[in-house]
Amino acid sequence: MSEKDLINWLRERLAKQPKSVLVGSGPDDCAIVDSSGIERLAITTDTILEGTHFSPDDSPEDIGWKAVAVNLSDLAASGCKPLWGVIGVGLQRGKGSAWAKKLAEGMFEAAEKYGLAITGGDTTSGTGPTSICVTVIGTPYGKAPLLRSGAKPGDVIAVTGHLGGSISGRHLRPIPRLLEIEKILEIANINACMDISDGVSLDLSRMMNESKCGALILEKLIPVSDDAQKLSASDGMPAVKHALNDGEDFELLFTIAEDSWSTLSGKWRECGYETAITRIGSVTEDTDILIELPDGSKTKLSPEGYLHEF
Amino acid sequence: MSEKDLINWLRERLAKQPKSVLVGSGPDDCAIVDSSGIERLAITTDTILEGTHFSPDDSPEDIGWKAVAVNLSDLAASGCKPLWGVIGVGLQRGKGSAWAKKLAEGMFEAAEKYGLAITGGDTTSGTGPTSICVTVIGTPYGKAPLLRSGAKPGDVIAVTGHLGGSISGRHLRPIPRLLEIEKILEIANINACMDISDGVSLDLSRMMNESKCGALILEKLIPVSDDAQKLSASDGMPAVKHALNDGEDFELLFTIAEDSWSTLSGKWRECGYETAITRIGSVTEDTDILIELPDGSKTKLSPEGYLHEF
């Protein structure tokens, strides 16, 4: 399949656009969208690479889903709803049309599920492993976007979902917590938010660094995923270590005032949402990041999440 | 240099932002920008790959410039001024900090020259050749964005600059024709526009296909670059063939009503702009794309520009 054939297929697939997309970039150099009345935009981009973020054996639908979903997770972390997205694919030459189409299908599936209009993109081919770069634009659900720097001493630290062991499969089908953050913001104000992409131990230290605060979390409160439990049974590492340090959970880590937490946790149960929200600790004035072990002793939490090295 | 060190350096470099950037995405999951009062946004993305669009021996500053400039060229083609951009880099592991910094410097150079605020990005590393994906957002200089589909029978077909032979060096330092399109739109309305990335013979056929028209261009009018002349002297291919078919000129191809062209070409000389604008032919009702040779005979212009194959 030539570039032209793939582009023609994509153009048909992209024909149904929401009203805000005035011109899709299929035929044109740029997509044109209607941004009237929108005061604030959130912009984010994420690149995923074959060999680093996915393997050549993963299903192209899953890879496509992941490429879009990790960006939607960044929007969720900023408390923003998805509007428009563009996709850049550097395809390994010889991947073939069937593969590229399935990749696109996975992307469209994630985009449509969460109301993102894919307005265009760029496909090119090269000799190296496939690289996929998705950029998304959104706007705050509430009045203001959420930042990492807003945590205040005394805040409750909470997370969505259950942590660890995403490598068993969840890492390819991450669920951006858009529905959850929209609902949370309907119920209460939160002070700081981010998504957990490199393990909560590392990401919590990043948030506290931005907020110039510290944290005390309780090991017994960490919501450990079933995947982390299973992994622990096979590799012998405590499941809670997986929950603290494994990458690619894409759950939300947020801080919220104590009284707002009472309101939120009370109403959350009533909502009947499947995704748990769990208090794991508190923000402290002191900038250390501590963890209280089950025996009651406290120790520094060393960030052991995934660090990329060039 | 770790990801953290590079990010810290980038954060300092990104600290000076125009007023519209409320939060750079350095520390946060998304950048937040002020879009109040902006009715239309143009969005485009381009990926460049090592081995396809640049070689490992090219200077990282040039590669960085190119990655940004090809996107700015798309904005120019749509008659839009740059606002915000984000960058995704999939760096080949082991490239090293000096290389990555120089790459970023080339990006900042292009961005600053043309008023683009780089609001953030994503750096990751992998085993394959380096891939660079830049996404830019702009807004029309005039009332409406320019499209490929607006050409009308009787329109003058014109190009900026001189064509062909970009491979001799210009392809790494393309000049987005933003200043030129802004000036052109101050003087006259134009009907259709695109940038010439895959050779004018191929790109003209794309524009006419979108506009459901044809074209007659005159070989003797094609503005042949010095690079194309030199290449011709060494490879024996006629220089005009290089001008018609070589990729990566990043000049603008546009159509304009005859009387508007008279106004534009008259005033253009007065402006004292260095970049030439040259009439190369006319839009026709019939959908064939023809070229008149120097002997007065007409023949179909076969699109011989660069086509990517998967």
Coordinates of C-alpha atoms in Angstrom, one line a residue, chain B:
Chain B
M1 CA 23.3 13.2 31.0
S2 CA 20.1 11.8 32.5
E3 CA 16.6 12.7 31.3
K4 CA 16.3 14.8 34.5
D5 CA 19.4 16.8 33.7
L6 CA 18.2 17.5 30.1
I7 CA 14.7 18.4 31.3
N8 CA 16.2 20.8 33.9
W9 CA 18.3 22.5 31.2
L10 CA 15.2 22.7 28.9
R11 CA 13.1 24.2 31.7
E12 CA 15.6 27.0 32.1
R13 CA 15.8 27.5 28.4
L14 CA 12.0 27.6 28.2
A15 CA 11.5 30.0 31.1
K16 CA 11.1 33.0 28.9
Q17 CA 7.7 32.6 27.4
P18 CA 5.4 35.0 25.7
K19 CA 2.4 36.2 27.7
S20 CA 0.0 33.7 26.1
V21 CA 1.8 30.7 27.6
L22 CA 0.4 30.5 31.1
V23 CA 2.1 27.3 32.2
G24 CA 4.9 25.6 30.2
S25 CA 4.6 21.8 30.3
G26 CA 8.1 21.5 31.8
P27 CA 6.9 20.6 35.2
D28 CA 3.3 19.7 34.3
D29 CA 1.6 17.1 32.2
C30 CA 0.2 19.7 29.9
A31 CA 1.2 23.2 28.8
I32 CA -1.6 25.8 29.4
V33 CA -2.1 28.7 27.0
D34 CA -4.4 31.7 26.8
S35 CA -6.6 31.3 23.7
S36 CA -9.2 33.9 24.5
G37 CA -10.3 35.9 21.5
I38 CA -8.9 33.4 19.0
E39 CA -11.6 32.1 16.7
R40 CA -9.7 29.8 14.4
L41 CA -6.8 27.5 15.0
A42 CA -4.6 25.8 12.5
I43 CA -2.9 22.6 13.7
T44 CA -0.3 20.6 11.9
T45 CA 2.3 18.0 12.7
D46 CA 5.4 16.7 10.9
T47 CA 7.7 13.8 11.8
I48 CA 11.3 13.7 10.5
L49 CA 13.3 10.5 10.7
E50 CA 17.1 9.9 10.8
G51 CA 17.9 8.0 7.6
T52 CA 14.9 9.4 5.7
H53 CA 14.8 13.2 6.3
F54 CA 18.3 13.7 7.8
S55 CA 21.5 11.7 8.1
P56 CA 23.4 10.9 11.3
D57 CA 26.2 13.1 10.0
D58 CA 24.0 16.3 9.7
S59 CA 24.5 18.9 12.3
P60 CA 22.0 18.6 15.2
E61 CA 21.4 22.4 15.0
D62 CA 20.3 22.0 11.3
I63 CA 18.1 19.0 12.2
G64 CA 16.4 20.9 14.9
W65 CA 15.9 23.9 12.7
K66 CA 14.4 21.7 10.0
A67 CA 12.1 19.8 12.3
V68 CA 10.5 23.1 13.4
A69 CA 10.8 24.9 10.0
V70 CA 8.9 22.2 8.0
N71 CA 5.9 22.7 10.4
L72 CA 6.1 26.5 10.1
S73 CA 6.1 26.0 6.4
D74 CA 2.7 24.2 6.7
L75 CA 1.4 27.2 8.7
A76 CA 2.7 29.6 6.0
A77 CA 0.9 27.4 3.4
S78 CA -2.3 27.8 5.4
G79 CA -1.8 31.6 5.7
C80 CA -1.4 31.3 9.5
K81 CA 0.9 32.8 12.0
P82 CA 2.7 30.6 14.5
L83 CA 1.5 30.6 18.1
W84 CA 2.5 27.5 20.1
G85 CA 4.4 24.3 19.4
V86 CA 5.3 21.1 21.2
I87 CA 8.1 18.7 20.4
G88 CA 8.4 14.9 20.7
V89 CA 11.9 13.4 20.4
G90 CA 12.6 9.7 20.2
L91 CA 16.4 9.9 20.7
Q92 CA 18.7 7.1 19.7
R93 CA 20.2 5.9 23.0
G94 CA 23.8 7.0 23.3
K95 CA 23.4 10.2 21.2
G96 CA 24.5 12.1 24.3
S97 CA 23.7 15.4 26.0
A98 CA 25.8 17.6 23.7
W99 CA 23.9 16.4 20.7
A100 CA 20.5 16.7 22.3
K101 CA 21.2 20.2 23.4
K102 CA 22.4 21.3 20.0
L103 CA 19.3 19.8 18.5
A104 CA 17.2 21.8 20.9
E105 CA 19.2 25.0 20.1
G106 CA 18.3 24.6 16.4
M107 CA 14.7 24.2 17.3
F108 CA 14.7 27.3 19.5
E109 CA 16.5 29.3 16.8
A110 CA 13.7 28.6 14.3
A111 CA 11.0 29.0 16.8
E112 CA 12.2 32.4 18.0
K113 CA 12.9 33.7 14.6
Y114 CA 9.3 33.1 13.6
G115 CA 7.5 33.9 16.9
L116 CA 6.6 30.3 17.8
A117 CA 6.4 29.6 21.6
I118 CA 7.7 26.1 22.3
T119 CA 5.4 25.2 25.2
G120 CA 6.8 21.8 26.0
G121 CA 7.5 18.4 24.7
D122 CA 8.4 14.8 25.5
T123 CA 11.8 13.2 25.3
T124 CA 12.3 9.5 25.3
S125 CA 15.0 7.2 24.1
G126 CA 15.2 4.0 22.1
T127 CA 17.4 1.7 20.2
G128 CA 16.4 2.9 16.7
P129 CA 17.4 6.0 14.7
T130 CA 16.3 9.3 16.1
S131 CA 12.7 10.5 15.3
I132 CA 11.5 14.0 15.8
C133 CA 7.9 15.0 15.8
V134 CA 6.9 18.7 16.0
T135 CA 3.3 19.9 16.3
V136 CA 2.5 23.6 15.8
I137 CA -0.6 25.6 16.3
G138 CA -1.3 28.9 14.6
T139 CA -4.1 31.3 13.6
P140 CA -4.9 32.9 10.3
Y141 CA -3.1 36.2 9.4
G142 CA -6.2 37.2 7.4
K143 CA -9.8 36.4 8.0
A144 CA -9.7 32.8 6.8
P145 CA -7.1 30.1 6.4
L146 CA -5.8 29.3 2.9
L147 CA -6.8 25.9 1.5
R148 CA -5.6 23.8 -1.4
S149 CA -9.1 23.5 -2.8
G150 CA -9.7 27.2 -3.6
A151 CA -8.1 27.4 -7.1
K152 CA -10.4 28.7 -9.8
P153 CA -10.1 28.4 -13.6
G154 CA -8.4 31.5 -14.9
D155 CA -6.3 32.0 -11.7
V156 CA -2.6 32.8 -12.1
I157 CA -0.4 30.0 -10.7
A158 CA 2.6 31.4 -8.9
V159 CA 5.5 30.3 -6.6
T160 CA 7.8 31.9 -4.2
G161 CA 11.6 31.6 -4.5
H162 CA 13.6 29.4 -6.8
L163 CA 13.1 25.6 -7.2
G164 CA 15.1 22.5 -7.2
G165 CA 18.4 21.1 -5.9
S166 CA 17.5 21.6 -2.2
I167 CA 19.5 18.4 -1.5
S168 CA 22.7 20.4 -1.9
G169 CA 22.1 21.9 1.5
R170 CA 18.9 24.0 1.6
H171 CA 16.9 21.0 2.6
L172 CA 18.4 21.2 6.1
R173 CA 17.7 24.9 6.5
P174 CA 14.4 25.5 4.8
I175 CA 13.0 29.0 5.2
P176 CA 9.3 28.9 6.0
R177 CA 7.6 31.6 3.9
L178 CA 5.8 33.2 6.8
L179 CA 7.0 36.7 6.2
E180 CA 6.2 36.4 2.5
I181 CA 2.6 35.0 3.0
E182 CA 1.9 37.7 5.6
K183 CA 3.0 40.4 3.1
I184 CA 1.2 38.8 0.2
L185 CA -2.1 38.7 2.2
E186 CA -1.7 42.3 3.1
I187 CA -1.6 43.2 -0.6
A188 CA -4.1 40.8 -2.1
N189 CA -6.4 37.9 -1.6
I190 CA -5.2 34.6 -2.9
N191 CA -7.4 31.6 -3.7
A192 CA -5.4 28.5 -2.9
C193 CA -2.0 27.8 -1.3
M194 CA 0.3 24.9 -0.3
D195 CA 3.9 24.4 0.3
I196 CA 6.1 22.5 -2.1
S197 CA 7.5 19.6 -0.2
D198 CA 7.5 16.8 -2.7
G199 CA 8.3 18.7 -6.0
V200 CA 6.1 21.2 -7.8
S201 CA 5.0 18.6 -10.4
L202 CA 3.5 16.4 -7.7
D203 CA 2.2 19.1 -5.4
L204 CA 0.6 21.0 -8.2
S205 CA -1.3 17.9 -9.2
R206 CA -2.4 17.5 -5.6
M207 CA -3.7 21.1 -5.4
M208 CA -5.6 20.8 -8.7
N209 CA -7.1 17.5 -7.6
E210 CA -8.4 19.2 -4.5
S211 CA -9.7 22.2 -6.5
K212 CA -11.1 20.0 -9.3
C213 CA -9.3 22.0 -11.9
G214 CA -6.3 21.6 -14.2
A215 CA -3.3 23.6 -15.0
L216 CA -1.1 24.8 -17.8
I217 CA 2.4 25.8 -16.7
L218 CA 5.2 27.1 -18.9
E219 CA 8.6 25.5 -18.6
K220 CA 10.4 28.7 -19.5
L221 CA 8.7 30.5 -16.5
I222 CA 9.9 28.0 -13.9
P223 CA 12.3 29.8 -11.5
V224 CA 15.2 27.4 -11.4
S225 CA 17.5 27.7 -8.4
D226 CA 21.3 28.0 -8.6
D227 CA 21.4 24.7 -6.7
A228 CA 19.4 23.0 -9.5
Q229 CA 21.8 24.5 -12.1
K230 CA 24.8 23.1 -10.3
L231 CA 23.3 19.7 -9.8
S232 CA 22.4 19.6 -13.5
A233 CA 26.0 20.4 -14.4
S234 CA 27.2 17.4 -12.4
D235 CA 24.4 14.8 -13.0
G236 CA 23.4 15.8 -16.6
M237 CA 19.7 16.0 -15.8
P238 CA 18.2 19.3 -17.1
A239 CA 18.1 21.9 -14.4
V240 CA 14.4 22.5 -15.0
K241 CA 13.7 18.8 -14.2
H242 CA 15.3 19.3 -10.8
A243 CA 13.1 22.4 -10.4
L244 CA 10.0 20.5 -11.2
N245 CA 10.6 17.3 -9.4
D246 CA 13.0 17.7 -6.5
G247 CA 11.6 17.5 -3.0
E248 CA 11.9 19.8 0.0
D249 CA 11.9 23.2 -1.6
F250 CA 9.4 24.4 1.0
E251 CA 8.5 27.3 -1.3
L252 CA 4.8 28.3 -1.6
L253 CA 2.7 27.4 -4.6
F254 CA -0.4 29.6 -4.8
T255 CA -3.2 30.6 -7.2
I256 CA -4.6 34.1 -7.4
A257 CA -7.1 35.9 -9.7
E258 CA -5.5 37.7 -12.7
D259 CA -6.3 41.2 -11.5
S260 CA -5.1 40.5 -7.9
W261 CA -1.9 39.1 -9.4
S262 CA -1.3 42.4 -11.3
T263 CA -1.7 44.3 -8.0
L264 CA 0.5 41.8 -6.1
S265 CA 3.3 41.6 -8.6
G266 CA 3.4 45.4 -9.0
K267 CA 3.5 46.1 -5.3
W268 CA 5.9 43.2 -4.6
R269 CA 8.7 44.9 -6.4
E270 CA 8.1 48.1 -4.5
C271 CA 8.3 46.2 -1.1
G272 CA 11.9 45.3 -1.8
Y273 CA 11.4 41.7 -0.6
E274 CA 14.3 39.5 -1.5
T275 CA 12.2 36.5 -2.2
A276 CA 10.9 36.4 -5.8
I277 CA 7.3 35.6 -6.6
T278 CA 7.0 34.2 -10.1
R279 CA 4.0 33.4 -12.3
I280 CA 4.5 29.9 -13.7
G281 CA 1.1 29.3 -15.4
S282 CA -2.7 29.3 -15.1
V283 CA -5.5 27.2 -13.7
T284 CA -7.7 25.6 -16.4
E285 CA -11.2 24.3 -16.4
D286 CA -10.0 21.0 -17.9
T287 CA -8.5 18.8 -15.2
D288 CA -5.3 17.9 -17.1
I289 CA -2.0 19.2 -15.8
L290 CA 0.0 20.4 -18.9
I291 CA 3.4 21.9 -19.4
E292 CA 4.3 24.0 -22.4
L293 CA 7.8 23.3 -23.5
P294 CA 10.2 25.9 -24.9
D295 CA 9.3 24.9 -28.5
G296 CA 5.7 25.7 -27.9
S297 CA 4.4 22.1 -27.7
K298 CA 2.3 21.0 -24.8
T299 CA 2.6 17.7 -23.0
K300 CA 1.2 16.2 -19.8
L301 CA 3.2 17.0 -16.7
S302 CA 3.8 13.7 -15.0
P303 CA 4.2 14.1 -11.3
E304 CA 7.7 12.8 -10.6
G305 CA 8.1 14.1 -7.1
Y306 CA 8.9 12.1 -4.0
L307 CA 6.3 9.5 -3.0
H308 CA 6.7 7.7 0.3
E309 CA 6.2 3.9 0.2
F310 CA 5.3 1.8 3.2

